[in-house]
PDB file of N, CA and C in Angstrom:
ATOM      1  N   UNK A   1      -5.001  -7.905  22.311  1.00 37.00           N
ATOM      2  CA  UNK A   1      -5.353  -6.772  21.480  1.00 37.00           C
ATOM      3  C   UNK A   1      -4.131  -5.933  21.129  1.00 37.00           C
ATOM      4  N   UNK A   2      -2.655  -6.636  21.210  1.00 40.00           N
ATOM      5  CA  UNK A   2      -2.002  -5.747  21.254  1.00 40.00           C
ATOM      6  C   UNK A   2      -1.686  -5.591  19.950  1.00 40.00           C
ATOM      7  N   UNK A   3      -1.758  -4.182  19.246  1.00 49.00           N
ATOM      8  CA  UNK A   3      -1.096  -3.798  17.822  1.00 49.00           C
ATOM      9  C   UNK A   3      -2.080  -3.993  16.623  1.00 49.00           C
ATOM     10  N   UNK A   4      -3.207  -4.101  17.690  1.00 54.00           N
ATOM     11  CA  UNK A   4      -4.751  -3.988  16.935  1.00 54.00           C
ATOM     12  C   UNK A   4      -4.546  -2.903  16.218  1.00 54.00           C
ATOM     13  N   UNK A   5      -4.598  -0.956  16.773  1.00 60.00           N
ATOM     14  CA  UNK A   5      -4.585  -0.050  16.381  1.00 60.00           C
ATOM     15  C   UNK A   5      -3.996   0.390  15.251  1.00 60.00           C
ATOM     16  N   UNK A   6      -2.139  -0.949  15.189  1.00 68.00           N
ATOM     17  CA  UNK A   6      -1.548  -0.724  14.596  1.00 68.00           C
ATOM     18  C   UNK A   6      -1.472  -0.870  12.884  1.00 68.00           C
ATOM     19  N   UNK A   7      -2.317  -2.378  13.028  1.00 80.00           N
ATOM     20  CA  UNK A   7      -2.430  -2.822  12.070  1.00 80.00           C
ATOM     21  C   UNK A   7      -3.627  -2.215  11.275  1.00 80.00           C
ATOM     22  N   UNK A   8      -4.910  -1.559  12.268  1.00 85.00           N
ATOM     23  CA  UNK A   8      -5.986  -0.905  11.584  1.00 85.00           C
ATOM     24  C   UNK A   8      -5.094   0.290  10.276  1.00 85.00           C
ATOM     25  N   UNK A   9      -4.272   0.786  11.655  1.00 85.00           N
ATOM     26  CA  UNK A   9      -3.683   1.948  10.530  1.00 85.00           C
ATOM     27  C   UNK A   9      -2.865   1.876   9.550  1.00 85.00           C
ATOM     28  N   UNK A  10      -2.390   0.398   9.516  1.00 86.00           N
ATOM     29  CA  UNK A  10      -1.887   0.047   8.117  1.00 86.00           C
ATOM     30  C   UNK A  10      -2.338  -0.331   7.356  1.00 86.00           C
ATOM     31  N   UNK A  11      -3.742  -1.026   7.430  1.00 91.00           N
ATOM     32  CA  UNK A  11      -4.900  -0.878   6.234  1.00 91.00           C
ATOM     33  C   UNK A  11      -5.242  -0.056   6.223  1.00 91.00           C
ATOM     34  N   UNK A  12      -5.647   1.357   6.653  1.00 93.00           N
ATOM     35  CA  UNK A  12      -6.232   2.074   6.284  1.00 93.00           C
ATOM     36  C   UNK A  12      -5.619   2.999   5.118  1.00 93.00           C
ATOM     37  N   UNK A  13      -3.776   2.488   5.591  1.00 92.00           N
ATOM     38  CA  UNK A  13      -3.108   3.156   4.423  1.00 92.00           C
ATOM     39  C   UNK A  13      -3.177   2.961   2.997  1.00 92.00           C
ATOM     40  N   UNK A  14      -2.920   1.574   3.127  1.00 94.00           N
ATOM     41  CA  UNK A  14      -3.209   0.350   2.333  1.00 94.00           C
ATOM     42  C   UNK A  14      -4.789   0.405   1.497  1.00 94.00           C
ATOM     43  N   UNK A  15      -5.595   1.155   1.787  1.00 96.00           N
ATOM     44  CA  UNK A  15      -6.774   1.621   1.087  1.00 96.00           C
ATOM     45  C   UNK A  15      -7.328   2.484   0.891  1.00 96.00           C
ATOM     46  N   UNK A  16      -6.180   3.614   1.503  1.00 96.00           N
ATOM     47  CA  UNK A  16      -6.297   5.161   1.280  1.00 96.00           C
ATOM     48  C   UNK A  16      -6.072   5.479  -0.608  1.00 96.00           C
ATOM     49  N   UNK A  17      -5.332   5.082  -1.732  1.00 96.00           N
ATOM     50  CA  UNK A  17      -5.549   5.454  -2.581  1.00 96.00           C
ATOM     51  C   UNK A  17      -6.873   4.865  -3.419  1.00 96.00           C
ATOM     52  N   UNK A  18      -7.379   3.858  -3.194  1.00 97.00           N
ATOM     53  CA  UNK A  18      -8.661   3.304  -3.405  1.00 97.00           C
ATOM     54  C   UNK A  18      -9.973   3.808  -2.988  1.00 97.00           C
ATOM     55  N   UNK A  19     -10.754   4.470  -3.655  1.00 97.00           N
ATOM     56  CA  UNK A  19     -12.272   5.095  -3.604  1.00 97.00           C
ATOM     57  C   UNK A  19     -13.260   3.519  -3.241  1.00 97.00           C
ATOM     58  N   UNK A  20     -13.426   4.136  -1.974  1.00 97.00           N
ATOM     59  CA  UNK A  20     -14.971   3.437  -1.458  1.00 97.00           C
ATOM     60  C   UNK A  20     -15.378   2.453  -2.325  1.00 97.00           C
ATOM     61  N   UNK A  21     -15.900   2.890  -3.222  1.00 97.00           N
ATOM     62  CA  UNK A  21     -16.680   2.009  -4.559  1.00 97.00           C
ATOM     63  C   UNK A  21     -16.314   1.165  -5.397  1.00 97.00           C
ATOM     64  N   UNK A  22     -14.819   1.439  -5.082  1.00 97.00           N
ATOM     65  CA  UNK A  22     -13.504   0.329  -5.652  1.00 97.00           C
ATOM     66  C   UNK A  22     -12.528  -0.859  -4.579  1.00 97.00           C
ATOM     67  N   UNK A  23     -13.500  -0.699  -3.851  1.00 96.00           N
ATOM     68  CA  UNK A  23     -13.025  -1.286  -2.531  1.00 96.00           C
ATOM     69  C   UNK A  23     -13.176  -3.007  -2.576  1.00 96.00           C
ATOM     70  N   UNK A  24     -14.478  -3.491  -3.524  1.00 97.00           N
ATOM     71  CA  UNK A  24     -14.587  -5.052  -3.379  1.00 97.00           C
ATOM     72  C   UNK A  24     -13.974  -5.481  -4.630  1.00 97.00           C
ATOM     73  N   UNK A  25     -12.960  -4.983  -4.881  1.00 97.00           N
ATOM     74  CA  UNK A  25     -12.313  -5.604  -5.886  1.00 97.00           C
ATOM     75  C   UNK A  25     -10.838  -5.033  -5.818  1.00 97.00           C
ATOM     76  N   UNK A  26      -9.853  -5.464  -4.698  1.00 96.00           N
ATOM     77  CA  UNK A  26      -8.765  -4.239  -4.341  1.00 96.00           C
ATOM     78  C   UNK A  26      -7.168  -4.670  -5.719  1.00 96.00           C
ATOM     79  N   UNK A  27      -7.702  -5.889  -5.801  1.00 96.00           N
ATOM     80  CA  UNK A  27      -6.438  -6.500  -6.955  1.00 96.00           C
ATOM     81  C   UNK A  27      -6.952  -5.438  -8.201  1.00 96.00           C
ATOM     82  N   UNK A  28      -7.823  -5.204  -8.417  1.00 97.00           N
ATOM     83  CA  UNK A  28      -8.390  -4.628 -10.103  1.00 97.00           C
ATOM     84  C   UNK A  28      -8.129  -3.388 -10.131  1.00 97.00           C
ATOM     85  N   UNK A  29      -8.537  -2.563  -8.785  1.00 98.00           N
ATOM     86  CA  UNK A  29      -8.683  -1.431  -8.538  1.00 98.00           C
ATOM     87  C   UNK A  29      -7.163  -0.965  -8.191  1.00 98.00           C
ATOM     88  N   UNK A  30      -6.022  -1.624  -7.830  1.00 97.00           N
ATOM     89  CA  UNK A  30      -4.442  -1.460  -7.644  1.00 97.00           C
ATOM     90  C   UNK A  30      -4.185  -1.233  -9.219  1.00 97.00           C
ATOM     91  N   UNK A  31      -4.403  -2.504  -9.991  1.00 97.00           N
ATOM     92  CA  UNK A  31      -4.008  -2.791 -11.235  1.00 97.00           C
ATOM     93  C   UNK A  31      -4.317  -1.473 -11.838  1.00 97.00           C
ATOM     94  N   UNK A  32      -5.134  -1.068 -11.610  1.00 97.00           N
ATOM     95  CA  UNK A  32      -5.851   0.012 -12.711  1.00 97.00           C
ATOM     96  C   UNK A  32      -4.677   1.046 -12.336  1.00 97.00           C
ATOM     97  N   UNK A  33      -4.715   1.490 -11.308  1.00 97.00           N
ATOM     98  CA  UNK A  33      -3.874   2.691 -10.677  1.00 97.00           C
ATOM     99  C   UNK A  33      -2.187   2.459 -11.125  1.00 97.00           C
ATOM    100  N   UNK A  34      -1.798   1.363 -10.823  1.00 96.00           N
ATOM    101  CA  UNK A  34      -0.371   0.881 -10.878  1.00 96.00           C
ATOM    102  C   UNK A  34       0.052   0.981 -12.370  1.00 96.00           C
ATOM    103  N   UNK A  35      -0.822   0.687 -13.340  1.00 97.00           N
ATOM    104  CA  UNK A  35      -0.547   0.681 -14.565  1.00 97.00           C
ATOM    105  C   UNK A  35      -0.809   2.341 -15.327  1.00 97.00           C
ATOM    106  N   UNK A  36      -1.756   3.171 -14.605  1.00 97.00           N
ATOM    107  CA  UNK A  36      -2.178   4.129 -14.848  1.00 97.00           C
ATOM    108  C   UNK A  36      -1.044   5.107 -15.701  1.00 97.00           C
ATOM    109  N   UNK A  37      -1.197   5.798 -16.628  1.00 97.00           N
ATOM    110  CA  UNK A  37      -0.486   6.993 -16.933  1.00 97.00           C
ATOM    111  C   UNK A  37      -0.173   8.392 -16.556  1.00 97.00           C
ATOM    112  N   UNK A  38      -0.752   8.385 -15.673  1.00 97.00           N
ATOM    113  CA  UNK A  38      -0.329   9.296 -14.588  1.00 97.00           C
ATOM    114  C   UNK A  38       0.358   9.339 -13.574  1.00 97.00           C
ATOM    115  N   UNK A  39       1.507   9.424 -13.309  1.00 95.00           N
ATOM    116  CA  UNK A  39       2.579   9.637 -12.456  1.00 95.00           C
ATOM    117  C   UNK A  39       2.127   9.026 -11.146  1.00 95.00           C
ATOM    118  N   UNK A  40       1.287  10.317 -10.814  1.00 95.00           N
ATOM    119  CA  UNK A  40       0.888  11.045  -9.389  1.00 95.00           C
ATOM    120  C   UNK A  40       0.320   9.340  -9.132  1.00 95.00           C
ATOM    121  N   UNK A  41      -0.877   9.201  -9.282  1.00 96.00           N
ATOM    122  CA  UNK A  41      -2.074   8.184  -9.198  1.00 96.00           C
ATOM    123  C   UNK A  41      -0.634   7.037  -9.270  1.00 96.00           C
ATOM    124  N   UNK A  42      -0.289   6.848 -10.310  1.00 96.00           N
ATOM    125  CA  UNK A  42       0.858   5.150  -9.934  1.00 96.00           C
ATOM    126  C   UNK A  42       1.603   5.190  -8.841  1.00 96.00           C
ATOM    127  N   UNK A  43       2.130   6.701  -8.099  1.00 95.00           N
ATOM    128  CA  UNK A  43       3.546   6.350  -7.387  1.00 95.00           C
ATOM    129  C   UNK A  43       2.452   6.107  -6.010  1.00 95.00           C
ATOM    130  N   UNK A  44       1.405   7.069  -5.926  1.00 95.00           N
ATOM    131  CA  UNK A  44       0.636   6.750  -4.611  1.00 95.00           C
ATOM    132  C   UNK A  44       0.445   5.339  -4.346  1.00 95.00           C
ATOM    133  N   UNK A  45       0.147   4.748  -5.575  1.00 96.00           N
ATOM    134  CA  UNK A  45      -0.588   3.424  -5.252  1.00 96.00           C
ATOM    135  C   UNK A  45       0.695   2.063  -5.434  1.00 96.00           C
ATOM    136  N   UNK A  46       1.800   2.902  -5.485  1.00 95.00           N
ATOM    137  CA  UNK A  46       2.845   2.287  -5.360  1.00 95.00           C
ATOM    138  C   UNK A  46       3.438   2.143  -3.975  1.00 95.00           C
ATOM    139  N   UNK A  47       3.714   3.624  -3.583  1.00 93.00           N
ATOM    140  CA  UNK A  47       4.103   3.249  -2.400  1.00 93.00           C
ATOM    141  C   UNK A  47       2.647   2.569  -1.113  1.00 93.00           C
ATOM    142  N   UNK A  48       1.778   2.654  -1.289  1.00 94.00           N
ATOM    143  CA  UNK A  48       0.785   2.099  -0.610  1.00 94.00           C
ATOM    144  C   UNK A  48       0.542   0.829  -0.418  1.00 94.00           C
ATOM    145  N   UNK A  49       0.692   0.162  -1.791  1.00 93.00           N
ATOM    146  CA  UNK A  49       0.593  -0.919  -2.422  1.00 93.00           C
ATOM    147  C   UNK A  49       2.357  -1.712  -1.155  1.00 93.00           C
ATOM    148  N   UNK A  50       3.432  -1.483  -1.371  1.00 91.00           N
ATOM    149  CA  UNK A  50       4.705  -1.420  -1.165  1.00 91.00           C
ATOM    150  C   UNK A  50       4.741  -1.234   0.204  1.00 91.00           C
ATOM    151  N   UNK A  51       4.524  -0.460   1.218  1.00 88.00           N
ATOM    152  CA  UNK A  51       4.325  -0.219   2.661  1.00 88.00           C
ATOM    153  C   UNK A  51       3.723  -1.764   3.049  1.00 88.00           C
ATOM    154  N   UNK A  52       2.300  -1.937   2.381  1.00 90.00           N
ATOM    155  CA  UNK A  52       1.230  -2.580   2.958  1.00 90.00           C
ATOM    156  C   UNK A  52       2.071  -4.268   2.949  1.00 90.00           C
ATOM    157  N   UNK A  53       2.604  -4.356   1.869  1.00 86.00           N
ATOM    158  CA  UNK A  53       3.285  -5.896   1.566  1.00 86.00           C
ATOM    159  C   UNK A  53       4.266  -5.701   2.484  1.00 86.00           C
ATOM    160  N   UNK A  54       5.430  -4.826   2.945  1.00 81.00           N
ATOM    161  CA  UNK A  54       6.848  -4.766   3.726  1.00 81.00           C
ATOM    162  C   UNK A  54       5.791  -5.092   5.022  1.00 81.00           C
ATOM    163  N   UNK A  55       4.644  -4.641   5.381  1.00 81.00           N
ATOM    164  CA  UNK A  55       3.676  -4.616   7.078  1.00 81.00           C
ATOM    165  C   UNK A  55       2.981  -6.097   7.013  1.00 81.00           C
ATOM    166  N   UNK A  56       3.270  -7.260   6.401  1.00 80.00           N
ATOM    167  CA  UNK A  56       2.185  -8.246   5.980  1.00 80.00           C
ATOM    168  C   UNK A  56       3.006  -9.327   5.725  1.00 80.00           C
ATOM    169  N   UNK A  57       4.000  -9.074   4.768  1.00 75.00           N
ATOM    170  CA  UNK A  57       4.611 -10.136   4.273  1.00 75.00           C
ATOM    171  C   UNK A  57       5.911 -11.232   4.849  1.00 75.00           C
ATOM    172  N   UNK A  58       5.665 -10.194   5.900  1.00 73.00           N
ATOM    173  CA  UNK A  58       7.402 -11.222   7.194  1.00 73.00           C
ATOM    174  C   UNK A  58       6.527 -11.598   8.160  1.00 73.00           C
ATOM    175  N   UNK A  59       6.926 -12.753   9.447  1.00 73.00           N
ATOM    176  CA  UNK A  59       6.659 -12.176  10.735  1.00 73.00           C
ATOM    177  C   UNK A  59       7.434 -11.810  11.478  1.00 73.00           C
ATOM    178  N   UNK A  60       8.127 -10.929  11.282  1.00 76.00           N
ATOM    179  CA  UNK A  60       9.378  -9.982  12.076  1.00 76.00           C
ATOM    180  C   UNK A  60       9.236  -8.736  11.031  1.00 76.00           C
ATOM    181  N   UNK A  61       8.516  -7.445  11.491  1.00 74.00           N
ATOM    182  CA  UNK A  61       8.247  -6.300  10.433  1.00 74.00           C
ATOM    183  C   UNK A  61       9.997  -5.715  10.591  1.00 74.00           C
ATOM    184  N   UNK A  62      10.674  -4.892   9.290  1.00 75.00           N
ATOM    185  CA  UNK A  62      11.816  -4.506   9.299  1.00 75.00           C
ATOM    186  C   UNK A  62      11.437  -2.723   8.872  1.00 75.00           C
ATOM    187  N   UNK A  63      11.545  -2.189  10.059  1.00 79.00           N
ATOM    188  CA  UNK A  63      10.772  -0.770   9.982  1.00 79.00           C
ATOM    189  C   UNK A  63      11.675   0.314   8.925  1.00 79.00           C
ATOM    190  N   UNK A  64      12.739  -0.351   8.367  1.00 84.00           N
ATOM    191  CA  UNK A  64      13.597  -0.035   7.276  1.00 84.00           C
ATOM    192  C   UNK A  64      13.056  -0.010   5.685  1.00 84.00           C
ATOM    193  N   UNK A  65      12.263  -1.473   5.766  1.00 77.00           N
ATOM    194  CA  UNK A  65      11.637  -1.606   4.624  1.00 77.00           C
ATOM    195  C   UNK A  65      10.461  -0.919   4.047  1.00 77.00           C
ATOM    196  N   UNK A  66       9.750  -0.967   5.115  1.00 78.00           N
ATOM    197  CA  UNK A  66       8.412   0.423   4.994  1.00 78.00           C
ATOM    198  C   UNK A  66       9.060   1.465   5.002  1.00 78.00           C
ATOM    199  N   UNK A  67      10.163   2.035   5.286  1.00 79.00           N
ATOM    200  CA  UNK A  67      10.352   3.406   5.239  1.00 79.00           C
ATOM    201  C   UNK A  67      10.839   3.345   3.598  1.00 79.00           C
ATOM    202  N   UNK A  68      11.236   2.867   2.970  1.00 80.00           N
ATOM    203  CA  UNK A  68      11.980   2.598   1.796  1.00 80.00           C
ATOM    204  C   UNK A  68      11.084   2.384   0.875  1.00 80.00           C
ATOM    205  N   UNK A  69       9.590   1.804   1.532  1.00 78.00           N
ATOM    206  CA  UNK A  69       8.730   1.938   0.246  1.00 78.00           C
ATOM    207  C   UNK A  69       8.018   3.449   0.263  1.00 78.00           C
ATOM    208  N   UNK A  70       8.876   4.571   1.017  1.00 79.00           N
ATOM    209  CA  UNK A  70       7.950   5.918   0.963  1.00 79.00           C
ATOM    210  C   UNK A  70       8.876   6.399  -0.229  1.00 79.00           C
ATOM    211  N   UNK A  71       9.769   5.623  -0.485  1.00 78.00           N
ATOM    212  CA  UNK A  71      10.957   6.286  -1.575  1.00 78.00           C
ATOM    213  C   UNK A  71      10.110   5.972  -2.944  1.00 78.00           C
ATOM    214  N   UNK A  72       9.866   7.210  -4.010  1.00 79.00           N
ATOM    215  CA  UNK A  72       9.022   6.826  -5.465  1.00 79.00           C
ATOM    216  C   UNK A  72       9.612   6.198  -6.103  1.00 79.00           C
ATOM    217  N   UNK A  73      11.186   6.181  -6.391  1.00 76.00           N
ATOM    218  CA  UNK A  73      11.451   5.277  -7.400  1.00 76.00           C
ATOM    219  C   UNK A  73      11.759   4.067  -6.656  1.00 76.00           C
ATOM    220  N   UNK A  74      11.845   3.700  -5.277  1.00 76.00           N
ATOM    221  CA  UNK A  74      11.843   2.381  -5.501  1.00 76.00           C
ATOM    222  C   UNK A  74      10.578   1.395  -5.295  1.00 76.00           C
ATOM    223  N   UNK A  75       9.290   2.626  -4.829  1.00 74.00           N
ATOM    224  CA  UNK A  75       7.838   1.810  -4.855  1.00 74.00           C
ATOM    225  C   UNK A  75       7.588   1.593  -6.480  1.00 74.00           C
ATOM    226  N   UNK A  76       8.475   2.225  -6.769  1.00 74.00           N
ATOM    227  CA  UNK A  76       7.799   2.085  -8.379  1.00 74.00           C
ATOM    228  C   UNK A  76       8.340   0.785  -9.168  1.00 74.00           C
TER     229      UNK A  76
END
């Protein structure tokens, strides 16, 4: 069980800019946001989007890279 907690709380990040109701469809519901014209709404779902892939996409996490996707212009 170890890093159970950990990983809960990195999905939860990972679906913190996504509303409940947009939840069974998380590719459509990114897309929408990521492309969005609003600043605010793209960089959230940028860096969220960006954290969640740097926590997922190695198996050796580089706690450099998640910190770097809290940066807006480069989640963007």
């Amino acid at each position: 069980m170890l890093g159970c907690k950990s990983n809960k709380k990195k999905r939860d990040e990972y679906l913190a800019p996504i509303p409940e109701d947009e939840r069974h469809d998380l590719m459509t519901a990114y897309h929408k946001r990521l492309t969005s014209d609003n600043i605010q709404l793209r960089t959230e779902a940028a860096k969220a989007w960006s954290k969640w892939e740097m926590s997922t996409s190695k198996l050796r996490i580089n706690q450099e890279d998640i910190a770097r996707a809290e940066a807006d212009e480069w989640a963007l």
